[in-house]
CSV table of C-alpha atoms in Angstrom, one decimal:
chain,number,residue,atom,x,y,z
A,1,MET,CA,13.9,79.2,98.7
A,2,TRP,CA,16.5,81.7,99.8
A,3,LEU,CA,19.0,81.9,102.6
A,4,ASP,CA,17.5,83.3,105.8
A,5,PHE,CA,18.3,87.0,106.3
A,6,SER,CA,20.9,86.6,109.1
A,7,ALA,CA,22.8,84.0,107.1
A,8,PHE,CA,22.5,86.2,104.0
A,9,LEU,CA,24.0,89.2,105.8
A,10,TRP,CA,26.6,87.1,107.6
A,11,ILE,CA,27.9,85.5,104.4
A,12,THR,CA,28.0,88.9,102.6
A,13,LEU,CA,29.9,90.5,105.4
A,14,LYS,CA,32.4,87.7,105.9
A,15,VAL,CA,33.2,87.3,102.2
A,16,SER,CA,33.4,91.1,101.6
A,17,LEU,CA,35.5,92.1,104.6
A,18,PHE,CA,37.9,89.2,104.5
A,19,GLY,CA,37.9,88.7,100.7
A,20,ALA,CA,38.9,92.3,100.1
A,21,PHE,CA,42.3,91.5,101.7
A,22,CYS,CA,42.9,89.0,98.8
A,23,ALA,CA,41.9,91.7,96.4
A,24,LEU,CA,44.6,93.9,97.9
A,25,ASP,CA,47.2,91.3,96.8
A,26,ARG,CA,46.3,91.9,93.2
A,27,THR,CA,48.1,95.2,92.7
A,28,ALA,CA,48.3,97.2,95.9
A,29,LEU,CA,50.1,94.8,98.2
A,30,LEU,CA,52.6,92.0,97.9
A,31,GLN,CA,51.3,90.3,94.7
A,32,MET,CA,51.9,86.9,96.1
A,33,MET,CA,49.2,85.2,94.1
A,34,PHE,CA,46.6,85.1,96.9
A,35,SER,CA,44.5,87.1,94.4
A,36,ARG,CA,44.5,84.3,91.8
A,37,PRO,CA,41.0,82.9,91.3
A,38,LEU,CA,42.2,79.4,92.3
A,39,VAL,CA,43.3,80.7,95.7
A,40,ALA,CA,40.7,83.4,96.2
A,41,ALA,CA,37.7,81.3,95.4
A,42,THR,CA,38.9,78.4,97.6
A,43,PHE,CA,39.4,80.9,100.5
A,44,ALA,CA,36.0,82.4,100.0
A,45,GLY,CA,34.5,78.9,99.8
A,46,ALA,CA,36.2,78.0,103.1
A,47,LEU,CA,34.8,81.2,104.6
A,48,ALA,CA,31.3,80.3,103.6
A,49,GLY,CA,31.6,76.7,104.6
A,50,ASN,CA,32.5,74.6,101.5
A,51,TRP,CA,36.0,75.1,100.1
A,52,GLU,CA,35.5,72.2,97.6
A,53,ILE,CA,33.0,74.1,95.4
A,54,GLY,CA,35.1,77.2,95.8
A,55,LEU,CA,38.1,75.3,94.5
A,56,LEU,CA,36.1,74.0,91.5
A,57,LEU,CA,34.9,77.6,90.7
A,58,GLY,CA,38.5,78.9,91.2
A,59,ALA,CA,40.0,76.3,88.8
A,60,THR,CA,37.4,77.2,86.2
A,61,LEU,CA,37.9,80.9,86.5
A,62,GLU,CA,41.7,80.6,86.8
A,63,LEU,CA,42.0,79.4,83.2
A,64,TYR,CA,39.1,81.6,81.9
A,65,PHE,CA,40.8,84.8,82.9
A,66,LEU,CA,44.5,83.8,82.5
A,67,SER,CA,44.8,85.3,79.0
A,68,GLU,CA,44.1,88.8,80.3
A,69,ILE,CA,47.5,90.2,81.1
A,70,PRO,CA,48.1,93.5,83.0
A,71,VAL,CA,50.8,94.7,80.6
A,72,GLY,CA,51.4,98.4,80.2
A,73,THR,CA,48.4,100.6,80.9
A,74,ILE,CA,45.7,98.0,80.4
A,75,ILE,CA,43.5,97.1,83.4
A,76,PRO,CA,42.2,93.6,83.0
A,77,THR,CA,39.0,92.3,84.6
A,78,ASP,CA,39.3,91.9,88.3
A,79,ASP,CA,39.1,88.1,88.4
A,80,THR,CA,39.9,88.1,92.1
A,81,LEU,CA,36.6,89.9,93.0
A,82,LEU,CA,34.6,87.6,90.7
A,83,ALA,CA,36.3,84.5,92.1
A,84,MET,CA,35.7,85.6,95.7
A,85,ALA,CA,32.1,86.3,95.0
A,86,ALA,CA,31.6,83.1,93.1
A,87,GLY,CA,33.4,80.9,95.7
A,88,GLY,CA,31.5,82.5,98.6
A,89,VAL,CA,28.1,82.3,97.0
A,90,GLY,CA,28.6,78.7,95.7
A,91,ALA,CA,29.7,77.5,99.1
A,92,ALA,CA,26.8,79.3,100.9
A,93,LEU,CA,24.2,78.0,98.6
A,94,SER,CA,25.5,74.4,98.5
A,95,ASN,CA,23.7,73.9,101.8
A,96,LEU,CA,20.3,75.0,100.6
A,97,PRO,CA,17.6,72.3,100.4
A,98,GLN,CA,17.1,72.8,96.7
A,99,SER,CA,20.8,72.3,96.1
A,100,GLN,CA,20.8,68.9,97.8
A,101,ASN,CA,19.4,67.2,94.7
A,102,ARG,CA,21.9,69.1,92.4
A,103,THR,CA,25.5,68.3,91.7
A,104,SER,CA,28.2,70.9,92.3
A,105,GLY,CA,28.6,71.3,88.5
A,106,THR,CA,25.1,72.7,88.0
A,107,LEU,CA,25.4,75.0,91.1
A,108,ALA,CA,28.8,76.3,89.9
A,109,LEU,CA,27.5,77.0,86.4
A,110,LEU,CA,24.5,79.0,87.8
A,111,VAL,CA,26.8,80.9,90.1
A,112,LEU,CA,29.2,81.8,87.3
A,113,LEU,CA,26.2,82.9,85.1
A,114,THR,CA,25.3,85.4,87.8
A,115,VAL,CA,28.8,86.6,88.7
A,116,LEU,CA,30.4,87.0,85.3
A,117,PRO,CA,28.1,89.8,84.1
A,118,TRP,CA,29.9,91.9,86.8
A,119,SER,CA,33.2,91.8,84.8
A,120,ALA,CA,32.8,95.2,83.3
A,121,PHE,CA,31.8,96.6,86.7
A,122,THR,CA,35.0,95.3,88.3
A,123,ARG,CA,37.1,96.9,85.6
A,124,LYS,CA,35.4,100.2,86.2
A,125,VAL,CA,35.9,100.0,89.9
A,126,ASP,CA,39.6,99.2,89.5
A,127,SER,CA,40.0,102.0,87.0
A,128,TRP,CA,38.2,104.5,89.3
A,129,VAL,CA,40.4,103.6,92.3
A,130,ARG,CA,43.5,104.0,90.3
A,131,HIS,CA,42.4,107.4,89.1
A,132,LYS,CA,41.6,108.4,92.7
A,133,ASN,CA,45.0,107.1,93.9
A,134,GLY,CA,46.7,108.9,91.1
A,135,ARG,CA,45.5,112.2,92.6
A,136,LEU,CA,47.1,111.3,95.9
A,137,VAL,CA,50.5,112.1,94.5
A,138,ASP,CA,49.5,115.7,94.0
A,139,GLU,CA,48.1,115.8,97.5
A,140,VAL,CA,51.4,114.5,98.9
A,141,GLU,CA,53.3,117.2,96.9
A,142,THR,CA,51.0,119.9,98.3
A,143,ALA,CA,51.5,118.5,101.8
A,144,LEU,CA,55.2,118.4,101.4
A,145,LEU,CA,55.3,122.0,100.1
A,146,ALA,CA,53.0,123.2,102.8
A,147,GLY,CA,55.3,121.9,105.6
A,148,PRO,CA,59.0,122.2,105.3
A,149,ASN,CA,59.0,121.0,108.8
A,150,LEU,CA,60.1,117.3,108.7
A,151,ASN,CA,57.7,116.3,111.4
A,152,ARG,CA,54.7,117.5,109.4
A,153,ALA,CA,55.7,116.6,105.9
A,154,GLN,CA,57.0,113.0,106.2
A,155,PRO,CA,54.1,111.5,108.1
A,156,SER,CA,51.8,112.9,105.6
A,157,ALA,CA,53.6,111.1,102.7
A,158,LEU,CA,53.3,107.9,104.7
A,159,ASN,CA,49.6,108.4,105.5
A,160,TYR,CA,48.7,109.1,101.8
A,161,HIS,CA,50.4,105.9,100.8
A,162,LEU,CA,48.3,104.0,103.3
A,163,HIS,CA,45.3,106.0,102.2
A,164,GLY,CA,45.8,104.5,98.7
A,165,LEU,CA,45.7,101.0,100.1
A,166,PHE,CA,42.5,101.8,102.0
A,167,ASN,CA,40.9,103.1,98.8
A,168,PHE,CA,41.6,99.7,97.1
A,169,TYR,CA,40.3,97.8,100.2
A,170,SER,CA,37.1,99.8,100.6
A,171,ALA,CA,36.3,99.7,96.9
A,172,SER,CA,36.8,95.9,96.9
A,173,VAL,CA,34.5,95.6,100.0
A,174,VAL,CA,31.7,97.5,98.3
A,175,ALA,CA,32.1,95.7,94.9
A,176,LEU,CA,32.2,92.3,96.6
A,177,GLY,CA,29.2,93.1,98.8
A,178,LEU,CA,27.1,94.0,95.7
A,179,MET,CA,28.2,91.0,93.7
A,180,VAL,CA,27.6,88.5,96.6
A,181,MET,CA,24.2,89.9,97.5
A,182,SER,CA,22.9,89.9,93.9
A,183,SER,CA,24.1,86.3,93.3
A,184,LEU,CA,22.7,85.1,96.7
A,185,LEU,CA,19.3,86.4,95.5
A,186,LEU,CA,19.5,85.2,91.9
A,187,VAL,CA,21.1,81.7,92.1
A,188,PRO,CA,18.3,80.2,94.2
A,189,LEU,CA,15.8,81.5,91.7
A,190,LEU,CA,17.7,79.9,88.8
A,191,LEU,CA,18.0,76.7,90.8
A,192,PHE,CA,14.3,76.7,91.1
A,193,LEU,CA,13.8,77.4,87.4
A,194,VAL,CA,16.3,74.9,85.9
A,195,PRO,CA,14.5,71.5,85.7
A,196,VAL,CA,16.3,68.5,87.3
A,197,TRP,CA,16.1,66.6,84.0
A,198,LEU,CA,18.4,69.2,82.5
A,199,GLN,CA,21.0,68.4,85.0
A,200,PRO,CA,23.2,66.0,83.0
A,201,LEU,CA,23.6,68.9,80.5
A,202,THR,CA,24.1,71.8,83.0
A,203,ASP,CA,26.7,69.6,84.9
A,204,ARG,CA,28.8,69.4,81.8
A,205,LEU,CA,28.4,72.9,80.5
A,206,LEU,CA,30.9,74.1,83.1
A,207,PHE,CA,33.7,72.6,81.0
A,208,LEU,CA,33.3,75.3,78.4
A,209,PHE,CA,34.8,77.9,80.7
A,210,PRO,CA,38.3,76.2,81.0
A,211,VAL,CA,38.0,75.5,77.2
A,212,PHE,CA,37.5,79.3,76.5
A,213,GLY,CA,40.5,80.0,78.8
A,214,ILE,CA,42.7,77.5,77.0
A,215,VAL,CA,41.6,79.0,73.6
A,216,GLY,CA,42.4,82.5,75.0
A,217,LEU,CA,45.9,81.5,76.1
A,218,LEU,CA,46.6,79.7,72.8
A,219,SER,CA,45.6,82.8,70.9
A,220,ASN,CA,48.0,84.9,72.9
A,221,MET,CA,50.9,82.7,71.8
A,222,ASN,CA,52.7,84.0,68.8
A,223,GLN,CA,55.2,81.2,68.4
A,224,LYS,CA,54.2,78.5,66.0
A,225,ARG,CA,56.5,76.1,67.9
A,226,GLN,CA,54.3,76.5,71.0
A,227,LEU,CA,51.3,75.5,69.0
A,228,ALA,CA,53.2,72.6,67.6
A,229,VAL,CA,53.9,71.5,71.2
A,230,PHE,CA,50.2,71.7,71.9
A,231,ALA,CA,49.4,69.6,68.9
A,232,GLY,CA,52.1,67.1,69.6
A,233,VAL,CA,51.1,66.6,73.3
A,234,THR,CA,47.4,66.1,72.5
A,235,THR,CA,48.2,63.7,69.7
A,236,ALA,CA,50.5,61.7,71.9
A,237,LEU,CA,47.8,61.6,74.6
A,238,LEU,CA,45.2,60.5,72.1
A,239,LEU,CA,47.3,57.8,70.7
A,240,PHE,CA,49.0,56.4,73.8
A,241,VAL,CA,46.7,57.1,76.9
B,1,MET,CA,50.6,105.0,92.2
B,2,GLN,CA,54.0,103.4,91.9
B,3,CYS,CA,55.8,106.7,92.6
B,4,LEU,CA,54.1,107.1,95.9
B,5,GLY,CA,55.1,103.5,96.8
B,6,LEU,CA,58.7,104.3,95.7
B,7,ALA,CA,58.8,107.5,97.8
B,8,TYR,CA,57.4,105.5,100.8
B,9,ALA,CA,60.0,102.8,100.3
B,10,ILE,CA,63.0,105.2,100.1
B,11,THR,CA,61.8,107.5,102.9
B,12,PRO,CA,63.8,105.7,105.7
B,13,LEU,CA,67.0,106.2,103.7
B,14,LEU,CA,66.2,109.9,103.0
B,15,GLU,CA,65.4,110.4,106.7
B,16,LYS,CA,68.7,108.9,107.6
B,17,LEU,CA,70.7,111.0,105.1
B,18,TYR,CA,68.9,114.3,105.4
B,19,GLY,CA,67.0,114.0,108.6
B,20,LYS,CA,68.7,117.1,110.1
B,21,ASP,CA,67.8,119.3,107.1
B,22,PRO,CA,64.0,119.3,106.7
B,23,GLU,CA,64.0,121.5,103.5
B,24,ARG,CA,66.5,119.2,101.8
B,25,LEU,CA,64.6,116.1,102.9
B,26,THR,CA,61.4,117.6,101.5
B,27,ARG,CA,63.1,118.4,98.2
B,28,ARG,CA,64.6,114.9,97.9
B,29,THR,CA,61.3,113.3,98.8
B,30,ARG,CA,59.5,115.3,96.1
B,31,ARG,CA,62.1,114.2,93.5
B,32,TYR,CA,61.0,110.6,94.1
B,33,LEU,CA,57.4,111.5,93.5
B,34,ASP,CA,58.0,111.9,89.8
B,35,CYS,CA,56.1,109.6,87.4
B,36,PHE,CA,57.5,106.0,87.8
B,37,ASN,CA,56.1,102.9,86.2
B,38,THR,CA,57.7,99.5,85.9
B,39,ASN,CA,57.2,95.8,86.6
B,40,PRO,CA,56.4,95.6,90.3
B,41,TYR,CA,58.8,92.7,90.9
B,42,LEU,CA,61.8,94.2,89.1
B,43,ALA,CA,61.0,97.5,90.8
B,44,ALA,CA,63.2,96.0,93.6
B,45,ALA,CA,66.2,96.4,91.2
B,46,ILE,CA,65.4,100.1,90.7
B,47,LEU,CA,64.9,100.6,94.4
B,48,GLY,CA,68.3,99.0,95.2
B,49,PHE,CA,69.9,101.2,92.5
B,50,PHE,CA,68.3,104.3,94.0
B,51,VAL,CA,69.6,103.4,97.4
B,52,HIS,CA,73.1,102.7,96.0
B,53,MET,CA,73.2,106.1,94.2
B,54,GLU,CA,71.5,108.2,96.8
B,55,SER,CA,73.8,106.9,99.6
B,56,GLN,CA,76.8,108.2,97.7
B,57,SER,CA,75.7,111.9,97.3
B,58,GLU,CA,72.7,114.0,96.3
B,59,GLU,CA,74.2,114.5,92.8
B,60,MET,CA,74.6,110.8,92.3
B,61,GLY,CA,71.0,110.4,93.5
B,62,ASP,CA,69.9,112.9,90.8
B,63,GLN,CA,71.9,110.9,88.2
B,64,GLY,CA,70.1,107.7,89.4
B,65,LEU,CA,66.8,109.4,89.0
B,66,TYR,CA,67.8,110.6,85.5
B,67,LEU,CA,68.7,107.0,84.5
B,68,SER,CA,65.6,105.5,86.2
B,69,SER,CA,63.2,106.4,83.4
B,70,SER,CA,65.2,104.2,80.9
B,71,LEU,CA,65.7,101.5,83.5
B,72,ALA,CA,62.0,101.5,84.4
B,73,GLY,CA,61.0,101.0,80.8
B,74,LEU,CA,63.6,98.3,80.3
B,75,TYR,CA,62.6,96.4,83.5
B,76,GLY,CA,59.0,96.9,82.7
B,77,ALA,CA,59.3,95.2,79.3
B,78,VAL,CA,61.6,92.4,80.6
B,79,GLY,CA,59.6,91.9,83.9
B,80,ASP,CA,56.2,92.0,82.3
B,81,ASN,CA,57.3,89.5,79.7
B,82,PHE,CA,58.9,87.1,82.2
B,83,PHE,CA,56.4,87.3,85.1
B,84,TRP,CA,53.0,88.1,83.4
B,85,ASN,CA,53.6,86.3,80.1
B,86,GLY,CA,55.7,83.5,81.4
B,87,LEU,CA,55.7,82.6,85.1
B,88,LYS,CA,52.1,83.4,85.9
B,89,PRO,CA,50.5,81.5,83.0
B,90,MET,CA,52.8,78.5,83.5
B,91,THR,CA,52.2,78.3,87.2
B,92,SER,CA,48.4,78.7,86.8
B,93,ALA,CA,48.2,76.3,83.9
B,94,ILE,CA,50.1,73.6,85.9
B,95,ALA,CA,48.0,74.2,89.0
B,96,VAL,CA,44.8,73.9,87.1
B,97,MET,CA,46.2,70.7,85.4
B,98,ILE,CA,46.9,69.3,88.9
B,99,PHE,CA,43.4,70.2,90.0
B,100,PHE,CA,41.7,68.4,87.1
B,101,TRP,CA,44.0,65.4,87.6
B,102,ARG,CA,43.7,65.1,91.4
B,103,PRO,CA,41.1,67.6,92.7
B,104,GLY,CA,42.3,68.9,96.0
B,105,LEU,CA,44.3,71.6,97.7
B,106,THR,CA,47.6,70.4,96.1
B,107,ALA,CA,46.9,72.7,93.2
B,108,VAL,CA,46.5,75.8,95.4
B,109,LEU,CA,49.7,74.9,97.4
B,110,PHE,CA,51.6,74.3,94.2
B,111,LEU,CA,50.5,77.7,92.8
B,112,LEU,CA,51.5,79.6,95.9
B,113,LEU,CA,54.7,77.8,96.7
B,114,PHE,CA,56.2,77.7,93.2
B,115,TYR,CA,55.3,81.2,92.1
B,116,ASN,CA,56.5,82.8,95.3
B,117,LEU,CA,59.7,80.8,95.4
B,118,VAL,CA,60.6,82.1,92.0
B,119,HIS,CA,59.4,85.6,92.4
B,120,PHE,CA,60.9,86.2,95.8
B,121,GLY,CA,64.1,84.7,94.6
B,122,VAL,CA,64.3,87.1,91.6
B,123,ARG,CA,63.4,90.1,93.8
B,124,TYR,CA,66.0,89.2,96.4
B,125,ILE,CA,68.8,88.6,93.9
B,126,VAL,CA,68.1,91.8,91.8
B,127,TYR,CA,67.6,94.0,94.9
B,128,LEU,CA,70.9,92.9,96.5
B,129,SER,CA,72.8,93.1,93.3
B,130,ALA,CA,71.5,96.7,92.6
B,131,LEU,CA,72.3,97.7,96.2
B,132,HIS,CA,75.9,96.6,95.9
B,133,ARG,CA,76.7,97.1,92.2
B,134,GLY,CA,74.5,100.0,91.2
B,135,ILE,CA,74.1,100.0,87.4
B,136,GLY,CA,75.9,96.7,87.4
B,137,VAL,CA,72.6,95.1,88.2
B,138,LEU,CA,71.9,95.2,84.4
B,139,GLU,CA,74.6,92.5,84.0
B,140,LYS,CA,73.1,90.4,86.8
B,141,ILE,CA,69.6,90.6,85.2
B,142,ASP,CA,71.1,89.7,81.9
B,143,SER,CA,72.8,86.7,83.4
B,144,LEU,CA,69.5,85.5,84.7
B,145,ARG,CA,68.4,84.9,81.1
B,146,LEU,CA,64.8,85.8,81.7
B,147,PRO,CA,63.8,85.9,78.0
B,148,LEU,CA,65.1,82.4,77.4
B,149,LEU,CA,63.4,81.1,80.6
B,150,ARG,CA,60.2,82.8,79.5
B,151,ASN,CA,60.3,80.9,76.1
B,152,ILE,CA,60.9,77.6,78.0
B,153,MET,CA,57.9,78.4,80.3
B,154,GLY,CA,55.8,79.1,77.2
B,155,TYR,CA,56.4,75.5,76.1
B,156,VAL,CA,55.6,74.1,79.5
B,157,THR,CA,52.4,76.2,79.6
B,158,THR,CA,51.3,74.9,76.2
B,159,ALA,CA,52.0,71.3,77.2
B,160,SER,CA,50.1,71.8,80.5
B,161,LEU,CA,47.1,73.2,78.5
B,162,ALA,CA,47.2,70.2,76.2
B,163,VAL,CA,47.1,67.8,79.2
B,164,THR,CA,44.3,69.9,80.8
B,165,THR,CA,42.3,69.7,77.6
B,166,PHE,CA,42.6,65.9,77.8
B,167,LEU,CA,41.8,65.8,81.5
B,168,LEU,CA,38.6,67.9,81.1
B,169,VAL,CA,36.9,65.0,79.4
B,170,ASP,CA,37.4,62.7,82.3
B,171,TYR,CA,36.6,65.3,85.0
B,172,PHE,CA,33.3,66.4,83.4
B,173,ASP,CA,32.5,62.9,82.4
B,174,LEU,CA,32.0,63.8,78.8
B,175,LYS,CA,32.8,60.2,77.7
B,176,LYS,CA,29.2,59.1,78.6
B,177,GLY,CA,27.5,58.0,75.4
B,178,LEU,CA,30.4,59.1,73.2
B,179,GLY,CA,33.2,56.8,74.0
B,180,GLY,CA,36.6,57.8,75.2
B,181,ASN,CA,38.5,58.8,72.1
B,182,LEU,CA,35.6,60.4,70.4
B,183,ALA,CA,35.0,62.7,73.4
B,184,HIS,CA,38.6,63.7,73.5
B,185,LEU,CA,38.6,64.3,69.8
B,186,LEU,CA,35.5,66.5,69.9
B,187,VAL,CA,36.9,68.6,72.8
B,188,LEU,CA,40.1,69.0,70.8
B,189,LEU,CA,38.2,70.0,67.7
B,190,LEU,CA,36.2,72.5,69.8
B,191,VAL,CA,39.4,74.1,71.1
B,192,VAL,CA,41.0,74.2,67.6
B,193,GLY,CA,37.8,75.6,66.1
B,194,LEU,CA,37.4,78.4,68.7
B,195,TRP,CA,41.1,79.2,68.5
B,196,TRP,CA,40.8,79.4,64.7
B,197,ARG,CA,37.8,81.7,65.0
B,198,LYS,CA,39.5,83.9,67.5
B,199,LYS,CA,42.7,84.1,65.5
B,200,SER,CA,40.9,85.0,62.3
B,201,GLY,CA,39.5,88.1,64.1
B,202,SER,CA,35.9,87.2,64.7
B,203,LYS,CA,34.4,88.8,67.7
B,204,SER,CA,33.2,85.9,69.7
B,205,SER,CA,31.3,85.8,73.0
B,206,PHE,CA,34.3,84.8,75.0
B,207,ASN,CA,36.5,87.7,73.9
B,208,LYS,CA,37.1,89.5,77.1
B,209,GLN,CA,37.5,93.3,77.4
B,210,SER,CA,40.1,95.3,79.2
B,211,GLU,CA,39.9,98.8,80.5
B,212,PRO,CA,42.7,101.2,79.5
B,213,VAL,CA,44.0,103.4,82.3
């Protein structure tokens, strides 16, 4: 029913070690949108052997978490880690025998149901790393004061900066590993429990995630004219398409 | 954490200016470790401004640091509004729309190419402007009309979301047994109903939490 142990371990390692680089793009490095769920889940899916289901999961999560904005001191849910875990698990399990008579919609839904409960955990991890990195500034100050000698002081500042990046990376590896392993164990069980006759419904339930995302984004808009545009476009599409 | 990144970024200049005087170099490096928080993209403007000021003299560098808290707040507000509230939602909404219209890697490519073209463009322009003009970068950022662009992007985002709502029906094959227009209408009613519930303050299951720092 489950993946064999070596495949289980290999997928977990691959997605965690490579996926954590995408997680770095989120705040610590570059911010070139490699960390967006659409990109991260597709990449994780490709790592695990099926980018198409990764892309589906990425598109679903992209809208779902888009309304969470990292403005000011707020740390939103780490949708990169969730997307990486979902994409990797979805792709790995799409080759299981019990997945063969299931469509990608059902598999994606079950993967999301096992991955999304980790949302609060990802926020805690992000917050913990930031607190830890915040203390690095004091350590750099101490190092600078301890050594007026340029050759001692400057490399230490550089090293502490890279240490902050390493903290982000290692925390992402551990968090991803935990999420991937738990989902790899739970989803096959759910696939076994959900009857095949329920599939027409489970296939379609996935559409609720983008809908929630759209609602979240619309709620963030405080301009009535934007809502008028939404109403106008949907009415035009209903009438003319 | 941004102050450590700032100190890291400006270290090559400080080494060039004060490399022969280790005590001075340490003192100047410590000055750049003060609390610093702004939008990460518009931080390029502040970095350029620091380089411009510090290159002139140590006193000018101090003046630059003194002004930086106001600049950081201003750029934080303008940058967050433009990038996080405008460009990111718009690019993502269009990319998802492309995915539900034509599933494939085009959506991913669009997201990466469009976003990075704009964000690297803005970073490059504001950094160079601050480097050459110092505080004059404010005029440059003003001339970019980021708040106006953000409003336009808001409309594009909304239109993309409306089209995506429409496309979801076809992608998830919701027409089966309902008929085309009825399925579209039901999904639209669902969106409006959930939006109304969320707007009126009800704590619904899809209300997501955020962690304060």
